[in-house]
Tab-separated table of N, CA and C in Angstrom:
chain	number	residue	atom	x	y	z
M	249	LYS	N	21.102	-2.732	4.801
M	249	LYS	CA	21.241	-1.413	4.187
M	249	LYS	C	19.993	-0.584	4.501
M	250	LYS	N	20.221	0.671	4.831
M	250	LYS	CA	19.104	1.551	5.166
M	250	LYS	C	18.355	1.955	3.898
M	251	THR	N	17.031	1.928	3.994
M	251	THR	CA	16.214	2.315	2.835
M	251	THR	C	15.251	3.445	3.154
M	252	LYS	N	15.260	3.886	4.396
M	252	LYS	CA	14.405	5.016	4.772
M	252	LYS	C	15.279	6.252	4.929
M	253	VAL	N	14.716	7.399	4.585
M	253	VAL	CA	15.472	8.645	4.573
M	253	VAL	C	15.039	9.539	5.729
M	254	LYS	N	16.013	10.123	6.375
M	254	LYS	CA	15.758	11.185	7.360
M	254	LYS	C	16.361	12.455	6.791
M	255	LEU	N	15.633	13.540	6.921
M	255	LEU	CA	16.071	14.827	6.387
M	255	LEU	C	16.445	15.763	7.529
M	256	ARG	N	17.504	16.500	7.335
M	256	ARG	CA	17.901	17.523	8.310
M	256	ARG	C	17.157	18.794	7.918
M	257	VAL	N	16.216	19.213	8.771
M	257	VAL	CA	15.337	20.341	8.458
M	257	VAL	C	15.564	21.461	9.473
M	258	LYS	N	15.748	22.671	8.961
M	258	LYS	CA	15.844	23.844	9.836
M	258	LYS	C	14.530	24.604	9.710
M	259	TRP	N	13.743	24.549	10.762
M	259	TRP	CA	12.438	25.192	10.780
M	259	TRP	C	12.589	26.669	11.123
M	260	ALA	N	11.717	27.478	10.583
M	260	ALA	CA	11.709	28.908	10.903
M	260	ALA	C	11.524	29.072	12.410
M	261	GLY	N	12.350	29.908	13.007
M	261	GLY	CA	12.251	30.159	14.433
M	261	GLY	C	13.088	29.234	15.294
M	262	ASP	N	13.598	28.142	14.718
M	262	ASP	CA	14.463	27.226	15.468
M	262	ASP	C	15.915	27.512	15.111
M	263	SER	N	16.792	27.431	16.101
M	263	SER	CA	18.196	27.734	15.832
M	263	SER	C	18.951	26.535	15.265
M	264	LYS	N	18.500	25.325	15.588
M	264	LYS	CA	19.206	24.127	15.125
M	264	LYS	C	18.293	23.272	14.252
M	265	PRO	N	18.890	22.616	13.252
M	265	PRO	CA	18.087	21.700	12.431
M	265	PRO	C	17.723	20.438	13.216
M	266	THR	N	16.646	19.797	12.803
M	266	THR	CA	16.225	18.539	13.408
M	266	THR	C	16.150	17.477	12.323
M	267	LEU	N	16.274	16.220	12.721
M	267	LEU	CA	16.116	15.115	11.779
M	267	LEU	C	14.643	14.744	11.718
M	268	VAL	N	14.123	14.680	10.500
M	268	VAL	CA	12.709	14.387	10.294
M	268	VAL	C	12.595	13.215	9.330
M	269	ASP	N	11.772	12.245	9.687
M	269	ASP	CA	11.499	11.117	8.810
M	269	ASP	C	10.854	11.627	7.521
M	270	GLU	N	11.326	11.127	6.386
M	270	GLU	CA	10.828	11.597	5.089
M	270	GLU	C	9.314	11.449	4.969
M	271	ARG	N	8.786	10.339	5.427
M	271	ARG	CA	7.339	10.103	5.341
M	271	ARG	C	6.563	11.174	6.118
M	272	ALA	N	7.025	11.483	7.326
M	272	ALA	CA	6.362	12.504	8.144
M	272	ALA	C	6.463	13.869	7.472
M	273	PHE	N	7.618	14.152	6.885
M	273	PHE	CA	7.805	15.429	6.196
M	273	PHE	C	6.866	15.520	4.997
M	274	GLN	N	6.686	14.402	4.290
M	274	GLN	CA	5.772	14.377	3.145
M	274	GLN	C	4.332	14.610	3.597
M	275	GLU	N	3.960	14.079	4.746
M	275	GLU	CA	2.605	14.297	5.267
M	275	GLU	C	2.372	15.772	5.584
M	276	ASP	N	3.379	16.420	6.173
M	276	ASP	CA	3.230	17.807	6.626
M	276	ASP	C	3.570	18.855	5.569
M	277	CYS	N	4.568	18.587	4.743
M	277	CYS	CA	5.086	19.587	3.786
M	277	CYS	C	5.385	18.941	2.432
M	278	PRO	N	4.385	18.353	1.775
M	278	PRO	CA	4.668	17.611	0.545
M	278	PRO	C	5.334	18.443	-0.546
M	279	THR	N	4.861	19.646	-0.778
M	279	THR	CA	5.425	20.468	-1.851
M	279	THR	C	6.896	20.763	-1.598
M	280	MET	N	7.243	21.053	-0.351
M	280	MET	CA	8.645	21.299	0.004
M	280	MET	C	9.504	20.076	-0.287
M	281	LEU	N	8.994	18.904	0.071
M	281	LEU	CA	9.751	17.668	-0.148
M	281	LEU	C	9.968	17.421	-1.632
M	282	TYR	N	8.915	17.556	-2.428
M	282	TYR	CA	9.045	17.307	-3.870
M	282	TYR	C	10.004	18.308	-4.509
M	283	THR	N	9.959	19.551	-4.065
M	283	THR	CA	10.869	20.583	-4.577
M	283	THR	C	12.311	20.247	-4.197
M	284	TYR	N	12.501	19.790	-2.979
M	284	TYR	CA	13.832	19.404	-2.507
M	284	TYR	C	14.416	18.302	-3.390
M	285	TRP	N	13.650	17.235	-3.627
M	285	TRP	CA	14.168	16.131	-4.441
M	285	TRP	C	14.396	16.568	-5.881
M	286	ARG	N	13.512	17.394	-6.416
M	286	ARG	CA	13.698	17.898	-7.791
M	286	ARG	C	14.995	18.690	-7.906
M	287	SER	N	15.329	19.467	-6.882
M	287	SER	CA	16.544	20.288	-6.910
M	287	SER	C	17.807	19.425	-6.877
M	288	ARG	N	17.667	18.167	-6.510
M	288	ARG	CA	18.798	17.245	-6.461
M	288	ARG	C	18.742	16.200	-7.570
M	289	GLY	N	17.998	16.502	-8.614
M	289	GLY	CA	17.840	15.562	-9.728
M	289	GLY	C	16.601	14.726	-9.499
M	290	THR	N	16.751	13.702	-8.706
M	290	THR	CA	15.625	12.871	-8.258
M	290	THR	C	15.973	12.316	-6.878
M	291	ARG	N	14.990	11.787	-6.213
M	291	ARG	CA	15.221	11.167	-4.905
M	291	ARG	C	16.205	10.012	-5.054
M	292	GLU	N	15.998	9.188	-6.066
M	292	GLU	CA	16.847	8.019	-6.276
M	292	GLU	C	18.297	8.421	-6.556
M	293	LYS	N	18.490	9.445	-7.392
M	293	LYS	CA	19.855	9.919	-7.680
M	293	LYS	C	20.535	10.453	-6.431
M	294	ALA	N	19.802	11.211	-5.645
M	294	ALA	CA	20.379	11.853	-4.460
M	294	ALA	C	20.723	10.850	-3.362
M	295	THR	N	19.922	9.802	-3.224
M	295	THR	CA	20.118	8.867	-2.110
M	295	THR	C	20.794	7.560	-2.523
M	296	GLY	N	20.654	7.189	-3.791
M	296	GLY	CA	21.159	5.895	-4.232
M	296	GLY	C	20.255	4.742	-3.811
M	297	ILE	N	19.142	5.065	-3.186
M	297	ILE	CA	18.202	4.036	-2.718
M	297	ILE	C	17.265	3.654	-3.857
M	298	LYS	N	17.215	2.358	-4.155
M	298	LYS	CA	16.367	1.887	-5.244
M	298	LYS	C	15.121	1.152	-4.735
M	299	LEU	N	14.963	1.077	-3.423
M	299	LEU	CA	13.783	0.447	-2.837
M	299	LEU	C	12.782	1.539	-2.487
M	300	PHE	N	11.544	1.317	-2.840
M	300	PHE	CA	10.505	2.317	-2.625
M	300	PHE	C	9.599	1.894	-1.477
M	301	HIS	N	9.065	2.895	-0.772
M	301	HIS	CA	8.119	2.654	0.312
M	301	HIS	C	6.776	3.268	-0.067
M	302	ILE	N	5.718	2.592	0.326
M	302	ILE	CA	4.365	3.048	-0.002
M	302	ILE	C	3.968	4.190	0.929
M	303	PHE	N	3.546	5.299	0.334
M	303	PHE	CA	3.004	6.423	1.100
M	303	PHE	C	1.500	6.221	1.288
M	304	GLY	N	0.844	5.730	0.247
M	304	GLY	CA	-0.591	5.494	0.335
M	304	GLY	C	-1.121	4.805	-0.909
M	305	ILE	N	-2.312	4.280	-0.795
M	305	ILE	CA	-3.014	3.667	-1.924
M	305	ILE	C	-4.058	4.673	-2.389
M	306	CYS	N	-3.981	5.068	-3.666
M	306	CYS	CA	-4.858	6.112	-4.212
M	306	CYS	C	-6.131	5.547	-4.836
M	307	ASP	N	-6.032	4.338	-5.366
M	307	ASP	CA	-7.148	3.793	-6.142
M	307	ASP	C	-6.905	2.300	-6.328
M	308	TRP	N	-7.886	1.620	-6.869
M	308	TRP	CA	-7.723	0.217	-7.215
M	308	TRP	C	-8.541	-0.080	-8.462
M	309	ARG	N	-8.200	-1.183	-9.116
M	309	ARG	CA	-8.942	-1.618	-10.301
M	309	ARG	C	-8.677	-3.106	-10.509
M	310	VAL	N	-9.542	-3.706	-11.320
M	310	VAL	CA	-9.321	-5.084	-11.723
M	310	VAL	C	-9.232	-5.090	-13.230
M	311	LYS	N	-8.074	-5.445	-13.733
M	311	LYS	CA	-7.919	-5.686	-15.173
M	311	LYS	C	-7.965	-7.201	-15.286
M	312	ASP	N	-6.834	-7.818	-15.513
M	312	ASP	CA	-6.795	-9.280	-15.420
M	312	ASP	C	-6.714	-9.705	-13.956
M	313	LYS	N	-6.034	-8.856	-13.172
M	313	LYS	CA	-5.851	-9.125	-11.744
M	313	LYS	C	-6.050	-7.825	-10.976
M	314	LEU	N	-6.189	-7.953	-9.658
M	314	LEU	CA	-6.349	-6.781	-8.804
M	314	LEU	C	-5.073	-5.942	-8.823
M	315	GLU	N	-5.245	-4.622	-9.023
M	315	GLU	CA	-4.128	-3.681	-9.016
M	315	GLU	C	-4.471	-2.509	-8.097
M	316	PHE	N	-3.440	-1.941	-7.498
M	316	PHE	CA	-3.583	-0.745	-6.672
M	316	PHE	C	-2.749	0.376	-7.266
M	317	LYS	N	-3.289	1.592	-7.211
M	317	LYS	CA	-2.504	2.759	-7.613
M	317	LYS	C	-1.766	3.235	-6.362
M	318	VAL	N	-0.437	3.167	-6.424
M	318	VAL	CA	0.404	3.421	-5.258
M	318	VAL	C	1.079	4.784	-5.348
M	319	HIS	N	0.904	5.560	-4.289
M	319	HIS	CA	1.617	6.835	-4.119
M	319	HIS	C	2.843	6.504	-3.266
M	320	TRP	N	4.028	6.830	-3.781
M	320	TRP	CA	5.283	6.441	-3.150
M	320	TRP	C	5.840	7.542	-2.248
M	321	VAL	N	6.502	7.137	-1.176
M	321	VAL	CA	7.188	8.086	-0.299
M	321	VAL	C	8.264	8.800	-1.114
M	322	GLY	N	8.259	10.135	-1.027
M	322	GLY	CA	9.266	10.942	-1.709
M	322	GLY	C	8.895	11.372	-3.107
M	323	TYR	N	7.747	10.927	-3.586
M	323	TYR	CA	7.332	11.237	-4.957
M	323	TYR	C	5.952	11.885	-4.958
M	324	PRO	N	5.725	12.824	-5.888
M	324	PRO	CA	4.414	13.480	-5.960
M	324	PRO	C	3.339	12.523	-6.478
M	325	PRO	N	2.072	12.833	-6.216
M	325	PRO	CA	0.968	11.961	-6.635
M	325	PRO	C	0.962	11.643	-8.130
M	326	GLU	N	1.382	12.590	-8.962
M	326	GLU	CA	1.367	12.330	-10.409
M	326	GLU	C	2.376	11.260	-10.824
M	327	GLN	N	3.260	10.857	-9.923
M	327	GLN	CA	4.200	9.772	-10.216
M	327	GLN	C	3.756	8.450	-9.585
M	328	SER	N	2.507	8.405	-9.139
M	328	SER	CA	1.949	7.155	-8.614
M	328	SER	C	1.890	6.132	-9.741
M	329	THR	N	1.994	4.860	-9.372
M	329	THR	CA	2.005	3.799	-10.383
M	329	THR	C	1.003	2.703	-10.026
M	330	TRP	N	0.524	2.020	-11.060
M	330	TRP	CA	-0.351	0.871	-10.867
M	330	TRP	C	0.520	-0.350	-10.601
M	331	GLU	N	0.233	-1.054	-9.516
M	331	GLU	CA	1.007	-2.232	-9.123
M	331	GLU	C	0.057	-3.386	-8.843
M	332	LEU	N	0.494	-4.585	-9.201
M	332	LEU	CA	-0.300	-5.772	-8.896
M	332	LEU	C	-0.407	-5.940	-7.380
M	333	ALA	N	-1.544	-6.457	-6.937
M	333	ALA	CA	-1.810	-6.588	-5.499
M	333	ALA	C	-0.726	-7.395	-4.790
M	334	TRP	N	-0.237	-8.472	-5.399
M	334	TRP	CA	0.780	-9.294	-4.741
M	334	TRP	C	2.074	-8.510	-4.545
M	335	ARG	N	2.382	-7.590	-5.467
M	335	ARG	CA	3.593	-6.765	-5.312
M	335	ARG	C	3.415	-5.785	-4.161
M	336	VAL	N	2.218	-5.217	-4.046
M	336	VAL	CA	1.943	-4.282	-2.955
M	336	VAL	C	2.094	-5.010	-1.622
M	337	LYS	N	1.581	-6.223	-1.552
M	337	LYS	CA	1.716	-7.037	-0.337
M	337	LYS	C	3.191	-7.236	-0.004
M	338	ASP	N	4.016	-7.536	-1.011
M	338	ASP	CA	5.458	-7.708	-0.791
M	338	ASP	C	6.104	-6.422	-0.280
M	339	PHE	N	5.710	-5.272	-0.850
M	339	PHE	CA	6.247	-3.987	-0.394
M	339	PHE	C	5.894	-3.756	1.073
M	340	VAL	N	4.638	-4.012	1.422
M	340	VAL	CA	4.175	-3.781	2.794
M	340	VAL	C	4.920	-4.698	3.761
M	341	GLU	N	5.076	-5.957	3.395
M	341	GLU	CA	5.804	-6.885	4.264
M	341	GLU	C	7.255	-6.442	4.422
M	342	GLY	N	7.864	-5.945	3.355
M	342	GLY	CA	9.233	-5.443	3.421
M	342	GLY	C	9.354	-4.230	4.322
M	343	MET	N	8.336	-3.373	4.292
M	343	MET	CA	8.341	-2.172	5.135
M	343	MET	C	8.299	-2.555	6.611
M	344	HIS	N	7.515	-3.576	6.936
M	344	HIS	CA	7.380	-3.981	8.337
M	344	HIS	C	8.601	-4.747	8.827
M	345	ALA	N	9.377	-5.298	7.897
M	345	ALA	CA	10.584	-6.032	8.277
M	345	ALA	C	11.705	-5.094	8.711
M	346	GLU	N	11.648	-3.823	8.286
M	346	GLU	CA	12.726	-2.871	8.618
M	346	GLU	C	12.656	-2.408	10.046
């Protein structure tokens, strides 16, 4: 099952839309992407995809165990979550398996 999203984007000045990887679109036009998903309820509602991909690691801390603050593809920074290091490793391995 596909877990990565491609968006059909019509750029100003172009006559035809192009398919753009969601991650690349988030790098270049984050506010547009977040607005797009908000207009459709949420990314998860619009796509039905329940698997998340890591956009970046924002921070780290040690409570009982090492944790990373993860910024997710398709979600704004304020929706970043603290995840245990072993879970982040599992996410990364899953991303490379696709």
